[in-house]
Short mmCIF file of C-alpha atoms and ligand atoms in Angstrom, two decimals:
data_model
loop_
_atom_site.label_atom_id
_atom_site.label_comp_id
_atom_site.label_asym_id
_atom_site.label_seq_id
_atom_site.Cartn_x
_atom_site.Cartn_y
_atom_site.Cartn_z
CA MET A 1 77.11 90.17 99.47
CA ALA A 2 79.10 87.48 100.75
CA PHE A 3 81.02 87.17 97.21
CA LEU A 4 82.61 90.72 97.77
CA ALA A 5 85.88 91.06 99.78
CA ASP A 6 85.68 92.55 103.24
CA ALA A 7 88.35 95.09 102.09
CA LEU A 8 85.27 96.61 100.08
CA SER A 9 83.33 97.49 103.27
CA ARG A 10 86.08 99.79 104.26
CA VAL A 11 86.24 102.05 101.32
CA LYS A 12 83.73 105.00 100.49
CA PRO A 13 83.09 106.16 96.77
CA SER A 14 84.74 109.21 95.66
CA ALA A 15 82.95 112.34 96.46
CA THR A 16 84.33 114.33 93.95
CA ILE A 17 83.82 111.80 91.46
CA ALA A 18 80.06 111.70 92.63
CA VAL A 19 79.70 115.47 92.09
CA SER A 20 80.90 115.33 88.70
CA GLN A 21 78.64 112.91 87.91
CA LYS A 22 75.48 114.35 89.26
CA ALA A 23 76.37 117.73 87.64
CA ARG A 24 76.62 115.54 84.17
CA GLU A 25 73.00 114.06 84.83
CA LEU A 26 71.36 117.55 85.34
CA LYS A 27 73.25 118.67 82.35
CA THR A 28 71.89 115.67 80.33
CA GLN A 29 68.42 116.76 81.54
CA GLY A 30 68.86 120.04 80.11
CA ARG A 31 69.89 122.19 83.13
CA ASP A 32 72.25 124.85 82.97
CA VAL A 33 75.05 123.49 85.35
CA ILE A 34 78.31 125.05 85.90
CA GLY A 35 80.59 122.32 87.20
CA LEU A 36 83.22 123.23 89.57
CA GLY A 37 84.11 119.81 90.99
CA ALA A 38 86.92 118.30 88.55
CA GLY A 39 90.58 118.24 89.57
CA GLU A 40 92.08 118.70 86.14
CA PRO A 41 93.32 121.53 84.21
CA ASP A 42 91.11 122.87 81.59
CA PHE A 43 94.34 123.24 79.25
CA ASP A 44 95.18 120.91 76.52
CA THR A 45 98.72 119.01 76.65
CA PRO A 46 101.54 120.93 74.98
CA ASP A 47 102.17 120.16 71.39
CA ASN A 48 105.62 119.14 71.96
CA VAL A 49 104.59 116.49 74.47
CA LYS A 50 101.87 115.33 71.97
CA ASN A 51 104.29 114.98 69.29
CA ALA A 52 107.12 112.96 71.43
CA ALA A 53 104.11 110.33 71.69
CA ILE A 54 103.58 110.35 68.15
CA ASP A 55 107.27 109.76 67.39
CA ALA A 56 107.32 107.11 70.07
CA ILE A 57 104.54 105.17 68.19
CA ASN A 58 106.15 105.59 65.00
CA ARG A 59 109.48 104.60 66.14
CA GLY A 60 107.44 101.26 67.48
CA GLU A 61 108.12 102.28 71.33
CA THR A 62 104.76 100.06 71.57
CA LYS A 63 106.12 96.84 73.56
CA TYR A 64 106.29 96.16 77.50
CA THR A 65 108.92 98.48 79.24
CA PRO A 66 110.50 97.72 82.34
CA VAL A 67 108.29 97.55 85.34
CA SER A 68 109.64 100.72 87.14
CA GLY A 69 109.86 102.60 83.87
CA ILE A 70 111.99 103.40 80.67
CA GLN A 71 115.62 104.27 81.84
CA PRO A 72 115.27 107.95 79.90
CA LEU A 73 112.44 108.66 81.99
CA ARG A 74 113.97 107.91 85.03
CA GLU A 75 116.86 109.62 84.34
CA ALA A 76 114.59 112.80 83.46
CA ILE A 77 113.08 112.26 86.73
CA ALA A 78 116.42 112.29 88.77
CA ALA A 79 117.36 115.36 86.90
CA LYS A 80 114.23 117.05 87.55
CA PHE A 81 114.60 116.31 91.26
CA LYS A 82 118.03 117.73 91.06
CA ARG A 83 117.23 120.74 89.14
CA GLU A 84 114.00 121.84 90.99
CA ASN A 85 114.47 120.50 94.33
CA ASN A 86 118.12 120.26 95.07
CA LEU A 87 117.70 116.39 95.92
CA ASP A 88 120.18 113.57 94.61
CA TYR A 89 118.60 110.43 93.40
CA ASP A 90 120.13 108.15 91.34
CA TRP A 91 117.76 106.95 88.65
CA LYS A 92 117.62 103.43 89.89
CA GLN A 93 115.73 105.14 93.10
CA THR A 94 112.94 106.38 90.87
CA ILE A 95 109.89 104.63 89.72
CA VAL A 96 107.07 105.38 87.32
CA ALA A 97 103.42 104.44 87.72
CA THR A 98 100.26 104.84 86.18
CA GLY A 99 99.46 107.96 87.47
CA GLY A 100 100.63 109.44 90.82
CA LYS A 101 97.50 107.51 92.19
CA GLN A 102 99.49 104.16 91.52
CA ILE A 103 102.49 105.63 93.32
CA LEU A 104 100.54 106.21 96.56
CA PHE A 105 98.95 102.69 96.27
CA ASN A 106 102.03 100.93 95.46
CA ALA A 107 103.90 102.56 98.63
CA MET A 108 100.85 101.63 100.78
CA MET A 109 100.48 98.22 99.67
CA ALA A 110 104.26 97.50 99.84
CA THR A 111 104.50 98.62 103.42
CA LEU A 112 101.38 98.44 105.53
CA ASN A 113 100.49 95.61 107.65
CA PRO A 114 97.11 95.46 109.81
CA GLY A 115 97.14 97.91 112.59
CA ASP A 116 99.79 100.45 110.97
CA GLU A 117 98.62 103.83 111.24
CA VAL A 118 99.23 106.54 108.79
CA VAL A 119 98.96 110.15 109.78
CA ILE A 120 96.77 112.37 107.42
CA PRO A 121 96.18 116.06 107.82
CA SER A 122 92.46 116.85 107.20
CA PRO A 123 91.44 118.29 105.13
CA TYR A 124 92.96 115.71 102.83
CA TRP A 125 92.62 114.29 99.15
CA VAL A 126 89.84 111.92 99.39
CA SER A 127 92.03 109.03 98.18
CA TYR A 128 94.48 108.92 100.91
CA PRO A 129 92.21 107.46 103.68
CA GLU A 130 90.73 105.01 101.18
CA MET A 131 94.03 103.63 99.84
CA VAL A 132 95.45 103.12 103.66
CA SER A 133 92.12 101.21 104.49
CA ILE A 134 92.18 99.22 101.18
CA CYS A 135 95.83 98.06 102.02
CA GLY A 136 94.78 97.17 105.76
CA GLY A 137 96.31 100.23 107.27
CA THR A 138 94.39 102.72 109.89
CA PRO A 139 94.20 106.21 108.69
CA VAL A 140 94.77 108.79 111.69
CA PHE A 141 93.70 112.13 110.85
CA ALA A 142 95.34 115.28 112.36
CA GLU A 143 93.06 118.26 112.12
CA THR A 144 94.06 121.64 110.81
CA SER A 145 91.88 124.77 110.64
CA ILE A 146 91.19 127.63 108.87
CA ASP A 147 92.71 130.19 111.48
CA ASN A 148 96.30 128.27 110.61
CA GLY A 149 95.54 128.36 106.77
CA PHE A 150 94.56 124.64 107.02
CA LYS A 151 98.30 123.55 107.67
CA LEU A 152 99.41 120.88 110.00
CA THR A 153 100.87 122.33 113.12
CA PRO A 154 104.11 120.38 114.69
CA ASP A 155 101.83 120.27 118.09
CA ALA A 156 99.10 118.34 116.10
CA LEU A 157 101.71 116.33 114.46
CA GLU A 158 103.24 115.29 117.77
CA LYS A 159 99.87 114.42 119.11
CA ALA A 160 98.97 111.89 116.14
CA ILE A 161 102.18 110.08 116.46
CA THR A 162 102.04 106.73 118.13
CA PRO A 163 104.33 103.74 118.14
CA LYS A 164 102.13 102.02 115.30
CA THR A 165 102.61 105.28 113.05
CA LYS A 166 104.48 103.88 109.77
CA TRP A 167 103.72 106.98 107.43
CA LEU A 168 103.18 110.68 107.54
CA ILE A 169 101.19 111.84 104.18
CA MET A 170 102.14 115.45 103.26
CA ASN A 171 100.77 117.44 100.27
CA SER A 172 101.59 120.69 99.44
CA PRO A 173 100.19 122.54 97.84
CA SER A 174 97.00 120.86 99.03
CA ASN A 175 94.21 119.44 97.11
CA PRO A 176 91.54 120.58 98.44
CA SER A 177 92.63 123.57 100.42
CA GLY A 178 95.41 124.94 98.30
CA ALA A 179 97.44 125.62 101.41
CA ALA A 180 101.19 125.01 100.69
CA TYR A 181 104.01 124.93 103.21
CA THR A 182 106.88 127.54 103.43
CA GLU A 183 110.36 126.27 104.34
CA ALA A 184 109.97 127.23 107.92
CA GLU A 185 106.77 125.48 108.13
CA LEU A 186 108.14 122.31 106.75
CA LYS A 187 111.38 122.34 108.96
CA ALA A 188 109.24 122.87 112.07
CA LEU A 189 107.44 119.41 110.98
CA ALA A 190 110.76 117.78 110.25
CA ASP A 191 112.03 118.75 113.66
CA VAL A 192 109.11 116.69 115.15
CA LEU A 193 109.70 113.86 112.82
CA MET A 194 113.56 113.77 113.81
CA ALA A 195 112.30 112.81 117.18
CA HIS A 196 110.27 109.71 115.77
CA PRO A 197 112.77 107.76 113.71
CA HIS A 198 110.14 104.91 112.79
CA VAL A 199 107.80 107.23 111.05
CA TRP A 200 108.31 107.79 107.16
CA VAL A 201 107.10 110.68 105.07
CA LEU A 202 105.20 110.20 101.82
CA THR A 203 105.08 113.78 100.05
CA ASP A 204 102.59 114.30 97.30
CA ASP A 205 104.11 117.27 95.50
CA MET A 206 101.67 117.07 92.48
CA TYR A 207 100.94 120.82 92.44
CA GLU A 208 104.35 121.96 92.87
CA HIS A 209 104.48 124.11 90.12
CA LEU A 210 101.08 125.65 90.72
CA THR A 211 102.12 127.98 93.53
CA TYR A 212 101.24 131.91 93.20
CA GLY A 213 102.89 135.33 93.76
CA ASP A 214 106.18 135.29 95.61
CA PHE A 215 105.51 131.91 97.32
CA LYS A 216 108.53 129.54 96.92
CA PHE A 217 108.10 125.58 96.71
CA PHE A 218 109.91 123.71 99.11
CA THR A 219 109.73 119.69 99.79
CA ILE A 220 110.68 118.09 102.83
CA ALA A 221 113.78 116.05 102.06
CA GLU A 222 115.26 119.36 100.63
CA VAL A 223 114.54 120.95 103.91
CA GLU A 224 115.70 118.38 106.26
CA PRO A 225 118.06 116.09 104.49
CA LYS A 226 118.36 113.74 107.40
CA LEU A 227 114.78 112.90 106.38
CA TYR A 228 116.08 111.67 102.87
CA ASP A 229 116.38 107.88 104.05
CA ARG A 230 112.91 107.79 105.01
CA THR A 231 111.03 110.21 102.44
CA LEU A 232 109.14 108.97 99.23
CA THR A 233 109.10 112.28 97.12
CA MET A 234 106.14 111.73 94.85
CA ASN A 235 105.26 113.92 91.77
CA GLY A 236 103.60 113.52 88.28
CA VAL A 237 102.80 115.28 84.97
CA SER A 238 99.16 115.14 85.40
CA LYS A 239 98.60 118.53 86.89
CA ALA A 240 101.70 120.59 85.83
CA TYR A 241 101.63 119.82 82.12
CA ALA A 242 97.94 119.23 81.74
CA MET A 243 98.58 115.19 81.11
CA THR A 244 95.58 113.68 83.39
CA GLY A 245 94.84 111.31 80.83
CA TRP A 246 98.39 110.06 80.09
CA ARG A 247 98.34 108.69 83.46
CA ILE A 248 102.03 109.14 84.44
CA GLY A 249 103.28 109.52 88.00
CA TYR A 250 106.55 109.01 89.45
CA ALA A 251 108.75 109.10 92.88
CA ALA A 252 112.11 108.62 94.47
CA GLY A 253 113.13 107.17 97.66
CA PRO A 254 115.31 104.76 99.34
CA ILE A 255 116.14 101.97 97.01
CA GLU A 256 114.54 99.13 99.19
CA LEU A 257 111.06 100.71 98.90
CA ILE A 258 111.51 101.39 95.59
CA LYS A 259 112.22 97.77 94.88
CA ALA A 260 109.17 96.77 96.89
CA MET A 261 107.05 99.08 94.99
CA ASP A 262 108.44 97.60 91.71
CA MET A 263 107.58 93.87 92.92
CA ILE A 264 103.91 94.93 93.77
CA GLN A 265 103.59 96.95 90.17
CA GLY A 266 105.06 93.89 88.29
CA GLN A 267 102.03 91.71 89.53
CA GLN A 268 99.71 94.32 88.81
CA THR A 269 100.35 96.38 85.72
CA SER A 270 103.60 95.48 84.46
CA GLY A 271 104.31 99.34 84.62
CA ALA A 272 102.77 102.43 82.82
CA CYS A 273 101.89 102.94 78.93
CA SER A 274 105.10 103.08 76.83
CA ILE A 275 103.78 106.05 74.72
CA ALA A 276 102.90 108.09 77.71
CA GLN A 277 106.15 107.32 79.38
CA TRP A 278 108.14 108.83 76.02
CA ALA A 279 105.69 111.84 76.15
CA ALA A 280 106.57 112.30 80.00
CA VAL A 281 110.33 112.63 78.89
CA GLU A 282 109.60 115.34 76.68
CA ALA A 283 107.43 117.01 79.23
CA LEU A 284 110.11 116.97 81.99
CA ASN A 285 113.23 117.52 79.69
CA GLY A 286 111.48 119.98 77.05
CA PRO A 287 110.74 123.57 77.16
CA GLN A 288 109.10 124.40 80.71
CA ASP A 289 107.34 127.87 79.26
CA PHE A 290 104.22 126.05 79.21
CA ILE A 291 104.20 126.06 83.17
CA THR A 292 104.83 129.92 83.73
CA LYS A 293 102.13 130.60 81.09
CA ASN A 294 99.38 128.69 82.57
CA LYS A 295 100.41 129.64 86.36
CA ALA A 296 99.59 133.21 85.35
CA ILE A 297 96.21 132.33 84.29
CA PHE A 298 95.57 130.12 87.00
CA GLN A 299 96.55 133.21 89.61
CA GLY A 300 93.99 135.48 87.87
CA ARG A 301 91.20 133.08 88.39
CA ARG A 302 92.19 132.20 92.03
CA ASP A 303 92.30 136.12 92.67
CA LEU A 304 88.86 136.64 90.88
CA VAL A 305 87.22 133.60 92.91
CA VAL A 306 88.69 134.48 96.22
CA SER A 307 87.50 138.25 95.90
CA MET A 308 84.01 137.27 94.49
CA LEU A 309 83.58 134.77 97.33
CA ASN A 310 84.45 137.18 99.98
CA GLN A 311 81.75 139.44 98.77
CA ALA A 312 79.02 136.41 99.14
CA LYS A 313 77.09 136.87 102.47
CA GLY A 314 78.47 134.31 105.06
CA ILE A 315 81.47 132.95 103.22
CA ASN A 316 84.83 133.23 104.41
CA CYS A 317 87.59 132.46 101.90
CA PRO A 318 91.24 132.59 102.74
CA VAL A 319 93.48 132.89 99.75
CA PRO A 320 95.45 129.86 99.06
CA GLU A 321 98.94 129.65 97.97
CA GLY A 322 98.74 127.23 95.48
CA ALA A 323 96.90 124.27 93.34
CA PHE A 324 93.67 125.37 91.54
CA TYR A 325 91.32 125.03 94.52
CA VAL A 326 89.60 127.33 97.24
CA TYR A 327 88.24 126.13 100.31
CA PRO A 328 85.93 128.50 101.91
CA SER A 329 84.00 128.23 104.89
CA CYS A 330 80.39 128.44 105.13
CA ALA A 331 80.07 127.93 108.70
CA GLU A 332 77.99 131.37 109.09
CA LEU A 333 75.22 130.17 106.89
CA ILE A 334 74.45 126.79 108.85
CA GLY A 335 71.09 126.95 110.57
CA LYS A 336 69.84 129.14 107.71
CA THR A 337 66.72 128.36 105.51
CA ALA A 338 66.53 128.38 101.70
CA PRO A 339 63.72 129.78 99.95
CA SER A 340 62.49 126.16 99.31
CA GLY A 341 62.05 125.84 103.11
CA LYS A 342 65.21 123.49 103.19
CA VAL A 343 67.17 124.15 106.39
CA ILE A 344 70.95 124.04 105.70
CA GLU A 345 72.32 121.84 108.54
CA THR A 346 75.47 120.78 106.78
CA ASP A 347 78.00 121.63 104.47
CA GLU A 348 76.64 118.89 102.27
CA ASP A 349 73.09 120.56 102.56
CA PHE A 350 74.80 123.73 101.35
CA VAL A 351 76.37 122.28 98.33
CA SER A 352 73.03 120.14 97.23
CA GLU A 353 70.88 123.07 97.76
CA LEU A 354 73.07 125.35 95.43
CA LEU A 355 73.41 122.61 92.83
CA GLU A 356 69.38 122.30 92.87
CA VAL A 357 68.68 125.87 92.80
CA GLU A 358 71.42 127.68 91.17
CA GLY A 359 73.12 124.74 89.14
CA VAL A 360 76.76 125.30 90.54
CA ALA A 361 78.32 121.97 91.39
CA VAL A 362 80.98 122.16 94.12
CA VAL A 363 82.11 119.56 96.65
CA HIS A 364 81.33 119.64 100.32
CA GLY A 365 84.23 120.00 102.78
CA SER A 366 83.39 117.12 104.91
CA ALA A 367 84.17 114.63 101.89
CA PHE A 368 87.85 115.92 102.85
CA GLY A 369 87.38 115.54 106.19
CA LEU A 370 87.12 119.13 107.56
CA GLY A 371 83.97 121.36 107.59
CA PRO A 372 81.29 123.12 107.23
CA ASN A 373 83.44 124.27 104.06
CA PHE A 374 83.20 123.50 100.34
CA ARG A 375 85.68 123.02 97.64
CA ILE A 376 85.67 124.98 94.38
CA SER A 377 87.91 123.97 91.52
CA TYR A 378 88.91 127.09 89.53
CA ALA A 379 90.49 125.26 86.51
CA THR A 380 87.93 126.63 83.97
CA SER A 381 87.50 129.81 82.20
CA GLU A 382 87.15 133.25 83.92
CA GLU A 383 83.79 133.75 82.24
CA LEU A 384 82.36 130.52 83.85
CA LEU A 385 84.12 131.57 87.12
CA GLU A 386 82.49 134.86 87.33
CA GLU A 387 78.82 133.58 86.53
CA ALA A 388 79.29 130.65 89.25
CA CYS A 389 80.42 133.39 91.65
CA ASN A 390 77.38 135.35 90.84
CA ARG A 391 75.01 132.58 91.42
CA ILE A 392 76.81 131.53 94.73
CA GLN A 393 76.43 135.44 95.88
CA ARG A 394 72.68 135.27 94.79
CA PHE A 395 72.34 131.97 96.71
CA THR A 396 73.87 132.92 99.83
CA ALA A 397 71.72 136.15 99.80
CA SER A 398 68.73 134.12 99.63
CA LEU A 399 69.14 132.19 102.91
CA LYS A 400 67.57 133.51 105.90
C1 PLP B 501 96.64 115.52 95.49
C2 PLP B 501 96.72 114.67 94.57
N1 PLP B 501 97.48 113.62 94.76
C3 PLP B 501 97.61 112.86 93.52
C4 PLP B 501 96.79 112.97 92.54
C5 PLP B 501 96.82 111.76 91.48
O1 PLP B 501 97.14 112.41 90.06
P1 PLP B 501 97.45 111.29 89.10
O2 PLP B 501 96.92 110.05 89.32
O3 PLP B 501 96.78 111.89 87.92
O4 PLP B 501 98.86 111.54 88.64
C6 PLP B 501 95.76 113.97 92.37
C7 PLP B 501 94.52 114.02 91.35
O5 PLP B 501 93.56 114.67 91.56
C8 PLP B 501 95.89 115.01 93.71
O6 PLP B 501 94.93 115.71 93.48
#
């Protein structure tokens, strides 16, 4: 339809939202469906954070805030980066937005010109390429593989960079693979970037607090301080503090970039919700024991899911370092036939037959740019995860 903008033709709808929608529809029809598609913690927001929001309402903190966020939150963000990441940012180098999603969008909108390239390692979070495309840029995919733990190698990064590259988007721990980069792995990528001074890094550290075992989280500007002047370090409260609905994300970086993002945001939303910002101040400055407790729960679920999936015929599930996703391969099952007579030709066939036959909703890997795999979100109870994995085992055993 000519009325709609050309930009729309460059954008795909979100596959993860589509899976949740389909699962909801089947449930409404009375089907017994276990949804493992959603990317949000199943815990409630901690009480101290909720109470901070209620106090803010009662104090009358209900007006427009400065576009880049209230100063107490920006100071809390700068303090968080110092405390947890050893990064020195003045509070004026920080910005708050309506979710990490809007931070990314502001950054792309503020910097991309037609023809600019953005390197995105695959598998990737579904929104990165779409945001780049909406903003007129060109996504360039750098493939990873299951053999190197779904991590970008220095060699693949080097090959993806051209004179037109403006950004590299890093995401560790990763949605969808759960892969997280060690200090040495980040340093090796930083060494490549040092040879290409025109390339900036946007590091999406949204899952920072969800790493397991003795894995230690690092972010790239911490590992290579020489990249500080061309890095946007992004984070948020959605995943760490179970605050997806509050819509608060944040970032810190060079002041010129932050000012440009402020300009975009000023003409778009005028800034994030005042009440949610006060809640985020409490999340960042208040007690942090919520994180430790939930991390232990997530680790137990990860171990359960990985072990049960590896017992399913034809499934190969690596152990991810973090986030709340696993990204198993179903390569061995491609070409097999389901009892319905349906031939499984792609990972999309695999997940749709699994949903149809066993009522388990997962997302196909090709939606994240690397397959044949599928993504399971284990942000749900152990009981449901166990039942879902039993069904997956039964389904894979039925394929001939
Ligand atoms: C990798 C990644 N980055 C960013 C986001 C956006 O988070 P929010 O907009 O809720 O802050 C998500 C949410 O799913 C994500 O998985």
